[in-house]
CSV table of N, CA and C and ligand atoms in Angstrom, one decimal:
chain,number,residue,atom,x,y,z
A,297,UNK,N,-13.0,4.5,13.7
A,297,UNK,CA,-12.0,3.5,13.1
A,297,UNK,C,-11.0,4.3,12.3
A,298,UNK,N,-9.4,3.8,12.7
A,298,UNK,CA,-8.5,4.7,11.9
A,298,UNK,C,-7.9,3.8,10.9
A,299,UNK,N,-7.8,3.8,9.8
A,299,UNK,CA,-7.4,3.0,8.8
A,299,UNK,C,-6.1,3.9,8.0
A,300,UNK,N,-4.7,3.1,8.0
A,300,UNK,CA,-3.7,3.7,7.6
A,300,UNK,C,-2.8,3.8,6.4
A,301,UNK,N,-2.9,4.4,5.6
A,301,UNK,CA,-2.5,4.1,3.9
A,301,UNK,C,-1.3,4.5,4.1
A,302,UNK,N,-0.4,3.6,3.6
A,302,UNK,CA,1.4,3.7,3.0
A,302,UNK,C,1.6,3.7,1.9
A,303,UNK,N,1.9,4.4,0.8
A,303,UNK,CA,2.5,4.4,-0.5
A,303,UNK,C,4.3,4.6,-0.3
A,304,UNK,N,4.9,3.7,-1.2
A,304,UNK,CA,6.0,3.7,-0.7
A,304,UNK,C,6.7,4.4,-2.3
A,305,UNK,N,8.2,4.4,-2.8
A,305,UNK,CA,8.8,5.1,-3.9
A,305,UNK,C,8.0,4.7,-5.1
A,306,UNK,N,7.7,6.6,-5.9
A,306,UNK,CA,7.2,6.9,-7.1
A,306,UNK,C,5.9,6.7,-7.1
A,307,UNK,N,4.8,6.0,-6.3
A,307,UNK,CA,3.8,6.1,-6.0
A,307,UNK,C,2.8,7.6,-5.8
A,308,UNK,N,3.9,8.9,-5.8
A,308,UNK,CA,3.9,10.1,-5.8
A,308,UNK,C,3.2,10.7,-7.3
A,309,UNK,N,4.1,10.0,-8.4
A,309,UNK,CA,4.2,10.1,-9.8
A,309,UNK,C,2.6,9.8,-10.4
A,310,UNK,N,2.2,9.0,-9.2
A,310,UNK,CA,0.8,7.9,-10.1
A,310,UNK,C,-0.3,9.2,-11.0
A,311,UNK,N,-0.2,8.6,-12.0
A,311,UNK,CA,-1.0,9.5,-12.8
A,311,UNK,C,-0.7,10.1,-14.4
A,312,UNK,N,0.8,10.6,-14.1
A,312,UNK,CA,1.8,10.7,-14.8
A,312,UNK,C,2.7,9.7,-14.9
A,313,UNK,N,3.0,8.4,-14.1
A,313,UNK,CA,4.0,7.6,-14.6
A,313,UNK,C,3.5,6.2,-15.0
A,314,UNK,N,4.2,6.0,-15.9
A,314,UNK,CA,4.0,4.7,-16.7
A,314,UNK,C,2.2,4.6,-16.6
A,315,UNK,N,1.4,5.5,-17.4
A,315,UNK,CA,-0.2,5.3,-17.3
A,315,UNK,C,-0.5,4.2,-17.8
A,316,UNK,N,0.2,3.4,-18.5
A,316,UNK,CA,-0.3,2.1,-19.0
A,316,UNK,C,-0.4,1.4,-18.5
A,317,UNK,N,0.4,1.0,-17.4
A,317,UNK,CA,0.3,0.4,-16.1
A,317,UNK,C,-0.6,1.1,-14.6
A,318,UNK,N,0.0,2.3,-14.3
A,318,UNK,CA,-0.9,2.4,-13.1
A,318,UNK,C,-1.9,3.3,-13.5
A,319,UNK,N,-2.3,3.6,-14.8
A,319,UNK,CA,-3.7,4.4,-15.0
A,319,UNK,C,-3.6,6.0,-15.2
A,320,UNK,N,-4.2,6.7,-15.2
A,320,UNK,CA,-4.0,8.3,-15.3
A,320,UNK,C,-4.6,9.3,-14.2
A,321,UNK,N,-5.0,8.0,-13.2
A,321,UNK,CA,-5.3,9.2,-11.7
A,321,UNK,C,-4.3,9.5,-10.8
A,322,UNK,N,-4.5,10.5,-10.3
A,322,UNK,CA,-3.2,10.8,-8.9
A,322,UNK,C,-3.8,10.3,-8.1
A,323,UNK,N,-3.1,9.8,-7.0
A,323,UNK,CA,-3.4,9.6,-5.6
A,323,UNK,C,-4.2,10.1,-5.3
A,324,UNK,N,-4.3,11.0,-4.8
A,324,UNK,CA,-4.7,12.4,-3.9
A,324,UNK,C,-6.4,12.3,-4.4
A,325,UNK,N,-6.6,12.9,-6.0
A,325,UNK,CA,-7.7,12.4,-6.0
A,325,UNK,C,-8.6,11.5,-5.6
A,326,UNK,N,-7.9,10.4,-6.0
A,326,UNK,CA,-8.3,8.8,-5.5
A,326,UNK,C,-8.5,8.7,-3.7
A,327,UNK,N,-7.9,9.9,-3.2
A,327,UNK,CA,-7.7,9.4,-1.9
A,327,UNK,C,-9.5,10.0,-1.1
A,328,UNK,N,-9.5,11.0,-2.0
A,328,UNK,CA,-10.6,11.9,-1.7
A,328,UNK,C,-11.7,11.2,-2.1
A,329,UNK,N,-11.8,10.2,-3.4
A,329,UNK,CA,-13.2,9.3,-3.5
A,329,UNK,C,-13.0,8.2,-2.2
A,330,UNK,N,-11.8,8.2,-1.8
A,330,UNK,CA,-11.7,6.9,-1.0
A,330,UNK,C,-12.6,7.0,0.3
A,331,UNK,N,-12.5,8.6,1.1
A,331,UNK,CA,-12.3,9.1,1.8
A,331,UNK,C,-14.3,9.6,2.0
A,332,UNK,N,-14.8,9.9,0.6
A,332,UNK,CA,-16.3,10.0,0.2
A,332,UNK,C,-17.0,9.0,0.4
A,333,UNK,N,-16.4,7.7,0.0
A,333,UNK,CA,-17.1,6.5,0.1
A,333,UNK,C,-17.1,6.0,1.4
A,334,UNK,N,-16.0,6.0,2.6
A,334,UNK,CA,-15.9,5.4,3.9
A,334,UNK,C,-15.9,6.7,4.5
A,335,UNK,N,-17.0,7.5,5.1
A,335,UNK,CA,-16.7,8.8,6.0
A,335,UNK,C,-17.3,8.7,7.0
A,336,UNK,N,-17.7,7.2,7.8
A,336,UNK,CA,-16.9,7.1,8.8
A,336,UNK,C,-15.7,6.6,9.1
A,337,UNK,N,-14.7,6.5,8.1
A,337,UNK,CA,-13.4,5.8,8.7
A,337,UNK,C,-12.3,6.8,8.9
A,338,UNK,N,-11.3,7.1,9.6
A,338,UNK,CA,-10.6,8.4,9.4
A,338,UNK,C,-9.5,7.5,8.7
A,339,UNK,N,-9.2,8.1,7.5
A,339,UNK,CA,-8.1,7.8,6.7
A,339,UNK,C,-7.2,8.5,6.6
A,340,UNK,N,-5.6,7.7,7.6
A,340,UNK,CA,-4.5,8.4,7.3
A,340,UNK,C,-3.3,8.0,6.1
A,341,UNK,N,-3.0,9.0,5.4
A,341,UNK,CA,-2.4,8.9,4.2
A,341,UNK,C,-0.8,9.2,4.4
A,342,UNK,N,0.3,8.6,3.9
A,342,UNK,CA,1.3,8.7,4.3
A,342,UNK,C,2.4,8.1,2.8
A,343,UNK,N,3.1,9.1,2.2
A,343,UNK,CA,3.7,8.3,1.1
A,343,UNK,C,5.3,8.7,0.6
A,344,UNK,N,6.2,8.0,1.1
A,344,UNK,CA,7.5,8.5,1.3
A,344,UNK,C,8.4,7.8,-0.5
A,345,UNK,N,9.5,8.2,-0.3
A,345,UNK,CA,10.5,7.7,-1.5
A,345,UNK,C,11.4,6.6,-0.9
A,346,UNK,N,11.6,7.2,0.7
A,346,UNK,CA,12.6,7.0,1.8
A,346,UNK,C,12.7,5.7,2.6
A,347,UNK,N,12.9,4.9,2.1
A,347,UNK,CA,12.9,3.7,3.3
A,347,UNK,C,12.5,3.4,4.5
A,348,UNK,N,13.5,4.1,4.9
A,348,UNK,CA,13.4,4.1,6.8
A,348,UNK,C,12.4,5.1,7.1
A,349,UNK,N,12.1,6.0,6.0
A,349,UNK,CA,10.6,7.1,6.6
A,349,UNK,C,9.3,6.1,6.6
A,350,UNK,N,9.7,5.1,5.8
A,350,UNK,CA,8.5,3.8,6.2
A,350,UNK,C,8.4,2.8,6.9
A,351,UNK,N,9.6,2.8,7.5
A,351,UNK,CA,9.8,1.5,8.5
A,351,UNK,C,8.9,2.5,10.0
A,352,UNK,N,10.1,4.1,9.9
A,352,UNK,CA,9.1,4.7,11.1
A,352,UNK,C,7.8,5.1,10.9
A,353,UNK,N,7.3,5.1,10.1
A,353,UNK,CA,5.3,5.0,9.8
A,353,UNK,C,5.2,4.0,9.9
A,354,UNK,N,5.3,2.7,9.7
A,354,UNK,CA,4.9,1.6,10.0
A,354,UNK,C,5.2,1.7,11.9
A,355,UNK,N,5.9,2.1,12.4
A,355,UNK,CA,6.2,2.0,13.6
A,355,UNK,C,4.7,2.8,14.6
A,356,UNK,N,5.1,3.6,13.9
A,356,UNK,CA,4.2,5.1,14.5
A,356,UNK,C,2.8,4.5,14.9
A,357,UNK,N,2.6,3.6,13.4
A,357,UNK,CA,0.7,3.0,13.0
A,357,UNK,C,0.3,2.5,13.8
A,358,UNK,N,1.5,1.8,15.0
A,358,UNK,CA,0.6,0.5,15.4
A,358,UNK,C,-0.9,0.2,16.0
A,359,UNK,N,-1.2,1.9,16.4
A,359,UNK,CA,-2.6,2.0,16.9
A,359,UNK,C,-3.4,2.1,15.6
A,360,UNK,N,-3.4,1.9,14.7
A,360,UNK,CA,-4.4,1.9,13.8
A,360,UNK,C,-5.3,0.8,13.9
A,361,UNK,N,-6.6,0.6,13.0
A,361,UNK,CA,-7.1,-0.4,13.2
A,361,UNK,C,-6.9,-1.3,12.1
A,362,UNK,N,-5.8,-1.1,10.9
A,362,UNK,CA,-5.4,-1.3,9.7
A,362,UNK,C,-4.8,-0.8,9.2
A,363,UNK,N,-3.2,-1.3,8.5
A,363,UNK,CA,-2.4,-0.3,7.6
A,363,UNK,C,-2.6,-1.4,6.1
A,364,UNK,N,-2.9,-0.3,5.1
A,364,UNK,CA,-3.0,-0.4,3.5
A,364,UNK,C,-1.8,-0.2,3.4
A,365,UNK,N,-0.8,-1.5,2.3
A,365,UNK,CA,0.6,-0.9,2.7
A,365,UNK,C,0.6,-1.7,1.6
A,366,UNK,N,1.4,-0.1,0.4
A,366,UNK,CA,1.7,-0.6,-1.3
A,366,UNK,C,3.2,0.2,-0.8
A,367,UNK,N,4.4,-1.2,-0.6
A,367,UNK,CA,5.5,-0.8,-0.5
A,367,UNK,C,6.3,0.0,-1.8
A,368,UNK,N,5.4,-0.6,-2.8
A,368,UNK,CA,6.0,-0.4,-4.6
A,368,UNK,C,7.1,-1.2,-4.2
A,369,UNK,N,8.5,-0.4,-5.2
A,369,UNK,CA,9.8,-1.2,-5.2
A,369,UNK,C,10.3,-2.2,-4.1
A,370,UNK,N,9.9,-1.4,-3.0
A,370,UNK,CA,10.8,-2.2,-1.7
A,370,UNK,C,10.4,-3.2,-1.3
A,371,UNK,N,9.0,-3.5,-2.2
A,371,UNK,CA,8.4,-4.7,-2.0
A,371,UNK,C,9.4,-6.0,-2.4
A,372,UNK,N,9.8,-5.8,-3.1
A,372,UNK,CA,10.9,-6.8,-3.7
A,372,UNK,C,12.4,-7.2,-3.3
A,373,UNK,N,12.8,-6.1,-2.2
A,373,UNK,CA,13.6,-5.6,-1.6
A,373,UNK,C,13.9,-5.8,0.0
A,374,UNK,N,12.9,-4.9,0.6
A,374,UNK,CA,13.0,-4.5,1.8
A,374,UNK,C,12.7,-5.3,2.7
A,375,UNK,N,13.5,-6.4,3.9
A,375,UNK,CA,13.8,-6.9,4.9
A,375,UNK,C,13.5,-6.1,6.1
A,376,UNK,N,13.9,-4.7,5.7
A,376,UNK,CA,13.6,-3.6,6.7
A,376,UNK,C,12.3,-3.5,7.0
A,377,UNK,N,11.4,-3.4,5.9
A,377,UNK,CA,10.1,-2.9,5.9
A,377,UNK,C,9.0,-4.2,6.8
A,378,UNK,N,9.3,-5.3,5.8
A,378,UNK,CA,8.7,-6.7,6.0
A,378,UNK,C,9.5,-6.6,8.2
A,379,UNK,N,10.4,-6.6,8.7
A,379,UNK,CA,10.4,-6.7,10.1
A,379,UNK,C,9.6,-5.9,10.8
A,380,UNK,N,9.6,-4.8,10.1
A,380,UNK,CA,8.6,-3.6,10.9
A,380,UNK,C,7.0,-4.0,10.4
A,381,UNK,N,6.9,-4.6,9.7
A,381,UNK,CA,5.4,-5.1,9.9
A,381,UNK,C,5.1,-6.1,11.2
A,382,UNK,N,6.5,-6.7,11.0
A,382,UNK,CA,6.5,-7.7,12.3
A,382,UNK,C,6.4,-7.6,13.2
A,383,UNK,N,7.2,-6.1,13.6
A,383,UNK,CA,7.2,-5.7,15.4
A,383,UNK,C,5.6,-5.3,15.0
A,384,UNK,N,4.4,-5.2,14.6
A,384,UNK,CA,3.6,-4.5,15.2
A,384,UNK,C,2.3,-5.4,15.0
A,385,UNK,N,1.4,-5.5,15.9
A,385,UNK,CA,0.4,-6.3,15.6
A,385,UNK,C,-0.9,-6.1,15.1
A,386,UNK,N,-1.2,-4.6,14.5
A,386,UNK,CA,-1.8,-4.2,13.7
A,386,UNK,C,-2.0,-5.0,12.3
A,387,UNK,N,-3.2,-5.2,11.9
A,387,UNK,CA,-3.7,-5.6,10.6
A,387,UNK,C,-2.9,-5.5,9.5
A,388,UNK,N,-2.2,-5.6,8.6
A,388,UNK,CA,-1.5,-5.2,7.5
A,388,UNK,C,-2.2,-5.9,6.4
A,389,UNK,N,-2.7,-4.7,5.0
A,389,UNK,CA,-2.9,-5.8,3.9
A,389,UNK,C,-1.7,-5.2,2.6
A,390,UNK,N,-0.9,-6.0,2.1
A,390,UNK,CA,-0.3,-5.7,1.1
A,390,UNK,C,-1.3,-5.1,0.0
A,391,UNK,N,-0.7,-4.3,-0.4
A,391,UNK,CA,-1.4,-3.8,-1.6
A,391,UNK,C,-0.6,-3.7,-3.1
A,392,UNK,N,-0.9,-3.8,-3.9
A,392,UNK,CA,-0.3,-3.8,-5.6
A,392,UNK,C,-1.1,-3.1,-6.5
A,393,UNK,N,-1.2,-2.1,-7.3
A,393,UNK,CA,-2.0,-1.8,-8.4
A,393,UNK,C,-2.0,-2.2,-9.3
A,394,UNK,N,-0.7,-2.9,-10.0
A,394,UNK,CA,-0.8,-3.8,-10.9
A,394,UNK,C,-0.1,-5.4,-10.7
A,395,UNK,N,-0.7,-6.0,-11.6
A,395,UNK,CA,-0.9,-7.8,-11.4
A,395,UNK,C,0.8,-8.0,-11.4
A,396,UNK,N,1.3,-7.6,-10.1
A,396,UNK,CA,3.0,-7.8,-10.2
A,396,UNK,C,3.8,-9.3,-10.7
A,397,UNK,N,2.6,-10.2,-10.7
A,397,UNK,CA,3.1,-11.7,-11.5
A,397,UNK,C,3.1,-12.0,-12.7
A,398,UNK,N,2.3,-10.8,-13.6
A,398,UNK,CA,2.2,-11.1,-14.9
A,398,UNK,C,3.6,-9.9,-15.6
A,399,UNK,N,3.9,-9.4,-14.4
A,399,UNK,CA,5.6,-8.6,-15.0
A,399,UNK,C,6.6,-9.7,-14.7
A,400,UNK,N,7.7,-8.4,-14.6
A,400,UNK,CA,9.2,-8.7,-14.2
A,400,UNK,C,9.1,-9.9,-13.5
A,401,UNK,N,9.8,-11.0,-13.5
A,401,UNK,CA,10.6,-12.4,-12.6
A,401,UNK,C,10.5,-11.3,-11.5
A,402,UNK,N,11.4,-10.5,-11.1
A,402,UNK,CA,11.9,-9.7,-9.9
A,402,UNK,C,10.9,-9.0,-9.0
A,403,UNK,N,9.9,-9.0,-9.9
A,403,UNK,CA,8.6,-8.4,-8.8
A,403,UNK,C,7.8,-9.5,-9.0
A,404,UNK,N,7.8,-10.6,-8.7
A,404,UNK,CA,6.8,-11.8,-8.0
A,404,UNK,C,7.7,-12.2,-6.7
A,405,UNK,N,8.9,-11.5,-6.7
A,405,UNK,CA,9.4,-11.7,-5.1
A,405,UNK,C,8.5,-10.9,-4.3
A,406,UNK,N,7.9,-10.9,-3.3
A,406,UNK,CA,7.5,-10.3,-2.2
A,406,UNK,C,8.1,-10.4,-1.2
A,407,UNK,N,8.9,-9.7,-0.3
A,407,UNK,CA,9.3,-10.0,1.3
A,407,UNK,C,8.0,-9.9,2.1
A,408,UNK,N,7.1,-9.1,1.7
A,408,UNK,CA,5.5,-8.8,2.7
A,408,UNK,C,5.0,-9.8,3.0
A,409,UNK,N,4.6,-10.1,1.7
A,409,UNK,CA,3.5,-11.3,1.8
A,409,UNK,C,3.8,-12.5,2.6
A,410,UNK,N,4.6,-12.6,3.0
A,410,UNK,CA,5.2,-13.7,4.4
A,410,UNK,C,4.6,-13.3,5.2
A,411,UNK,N,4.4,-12.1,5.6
A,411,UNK,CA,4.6,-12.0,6.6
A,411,UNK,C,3.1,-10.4,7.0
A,412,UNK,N,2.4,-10.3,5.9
A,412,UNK,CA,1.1,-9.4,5.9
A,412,UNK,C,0.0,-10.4,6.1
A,413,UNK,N,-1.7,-9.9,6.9
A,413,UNK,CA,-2.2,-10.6,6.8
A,413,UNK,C,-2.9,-10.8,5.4
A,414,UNK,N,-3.0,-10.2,4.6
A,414,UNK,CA,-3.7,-10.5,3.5
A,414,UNK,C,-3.2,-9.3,2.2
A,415,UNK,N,-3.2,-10.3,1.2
A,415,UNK,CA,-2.5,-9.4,-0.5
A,415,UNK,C,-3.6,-9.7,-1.3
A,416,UNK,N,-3.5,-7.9,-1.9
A,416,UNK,CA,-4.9,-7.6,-3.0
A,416,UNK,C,-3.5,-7.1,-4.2
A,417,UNK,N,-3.6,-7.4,-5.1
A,417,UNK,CA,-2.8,-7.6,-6.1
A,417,UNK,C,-3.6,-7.3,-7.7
A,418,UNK,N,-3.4,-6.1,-8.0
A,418,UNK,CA,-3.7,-6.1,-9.5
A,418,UNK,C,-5.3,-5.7,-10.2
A,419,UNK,N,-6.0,-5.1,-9.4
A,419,UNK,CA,-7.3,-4.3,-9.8
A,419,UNK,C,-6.9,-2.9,-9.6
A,420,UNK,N,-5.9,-2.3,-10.1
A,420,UNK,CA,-5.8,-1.1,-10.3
A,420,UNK,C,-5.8,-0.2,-9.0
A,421,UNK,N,-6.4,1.4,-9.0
A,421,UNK,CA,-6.1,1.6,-7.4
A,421,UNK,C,-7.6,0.9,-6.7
A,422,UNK,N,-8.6,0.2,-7.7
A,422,UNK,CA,-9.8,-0.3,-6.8
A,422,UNK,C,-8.6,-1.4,-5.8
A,423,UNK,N,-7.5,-2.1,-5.8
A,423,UNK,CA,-6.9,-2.7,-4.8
A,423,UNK,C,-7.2,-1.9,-3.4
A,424,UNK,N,-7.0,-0.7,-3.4
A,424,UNK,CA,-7.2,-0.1,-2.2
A,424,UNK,C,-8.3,-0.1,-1.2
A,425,UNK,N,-9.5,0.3,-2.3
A,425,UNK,CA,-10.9,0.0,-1.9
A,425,UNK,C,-10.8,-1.6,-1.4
A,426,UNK,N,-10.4,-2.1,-2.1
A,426,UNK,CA,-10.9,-3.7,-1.4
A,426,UNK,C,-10.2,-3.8,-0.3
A,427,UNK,N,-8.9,-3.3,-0.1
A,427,UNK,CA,-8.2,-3.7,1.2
A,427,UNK,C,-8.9,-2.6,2.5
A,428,UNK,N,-9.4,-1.9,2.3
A,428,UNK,CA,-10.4,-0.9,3.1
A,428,UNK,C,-11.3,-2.1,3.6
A,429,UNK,N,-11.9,-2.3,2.6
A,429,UNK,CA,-13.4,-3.1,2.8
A,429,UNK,C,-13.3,-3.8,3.7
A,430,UNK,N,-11.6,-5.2,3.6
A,430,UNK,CA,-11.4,-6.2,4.3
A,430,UNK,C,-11.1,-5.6,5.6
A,431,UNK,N,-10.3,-4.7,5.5
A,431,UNK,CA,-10.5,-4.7,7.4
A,431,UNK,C,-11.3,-3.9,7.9
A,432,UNK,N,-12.5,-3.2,6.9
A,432,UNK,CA,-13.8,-2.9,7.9
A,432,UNK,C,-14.5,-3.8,8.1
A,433,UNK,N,-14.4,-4.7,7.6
A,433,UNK,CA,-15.3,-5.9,8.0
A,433,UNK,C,-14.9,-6.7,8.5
A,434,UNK,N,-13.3,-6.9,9.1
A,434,UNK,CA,-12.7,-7.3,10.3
A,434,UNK,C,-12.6,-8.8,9.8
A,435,UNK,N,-12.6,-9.6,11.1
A,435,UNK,CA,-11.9,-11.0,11.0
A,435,UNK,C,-10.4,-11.1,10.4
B,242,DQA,C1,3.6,-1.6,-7.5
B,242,DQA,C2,4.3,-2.8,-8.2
B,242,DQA,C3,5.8,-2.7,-7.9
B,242,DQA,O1,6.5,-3.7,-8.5
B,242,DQA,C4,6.4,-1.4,-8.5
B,242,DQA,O2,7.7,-1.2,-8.1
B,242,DQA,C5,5.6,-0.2,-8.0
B,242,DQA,C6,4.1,-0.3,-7.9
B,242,DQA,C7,2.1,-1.6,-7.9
B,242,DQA,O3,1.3,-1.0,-7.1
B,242,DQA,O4,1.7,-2.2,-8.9
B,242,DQA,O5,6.1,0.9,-7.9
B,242,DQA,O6,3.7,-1.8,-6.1
């Protein structure tokens, strides 16, 4: 089973940026407990600044058996992103590390969530773990 992680702008930073919000781990590490805990799943990791370098990973995925997809900013934004989840009929679950409703007005917009099968919102990077879980256990 191939399972496909998206991190989209400053999600690079995690660790170092704003820790009060997304905590004091990197990715990377996080990606390696991820990676310890499900070994049988092959997890592909992918995390751009770039817009369109995520519309074409989103494109590329569609054989996956699930894309983990924390657009960050362009969640609130991107039209582009949200169609290219469209063209493809691969699983998508939005993902958030933090509770994006209890911020900004401007991040309780989602363009995804229309249009993803399922949003994990706000348990830190355990969001990811859960959205793993849900599409290994399918339905
Ligand atoms: C985020 C929430 C977004 O509003 C923000 O722009 C991010 C990270 C999150 O995971 O909590 O960069 O997607």
């Amino acid at each position: 089973m191939k399972i496909t992680i998206i991190n989209g702008p400053n999600l690079n930073l995690l660790g170092t940026r704003e820790t009060d919000i997304y905590g004091s781990q990197n990715f990377e590490s996080y990606l390696d407990s991820l990676k310890a805990l499900f070994t049988d799943v092959d997890i592909d990791y992918f995390q751009s600044n770039i817009e369109g370098e995520i519309i074409n990973f989103i494109q590329n995925s569609k054989n996956s058996n699930g894309i983990v997809l924390n657009a960050a900013a362009y969640t609130h934004t991107s039209v582009g992103i949200a169609d290219a989840v469209k063209s493809i009929n691969c699983k998508v679950i939005e993902v958030h590390i933090s509770n994006t409703f209890s911020r900004e007005e401007f991040r309780h917009n989602s363009y995804l969530s229309p249009v993803v099968d399922g949003i994990i919102i706000g348990f830190g990077l355990d969001s990811y773990r859960l959205a793993l879980e849900s599409i290994i256990k399918g339905g």
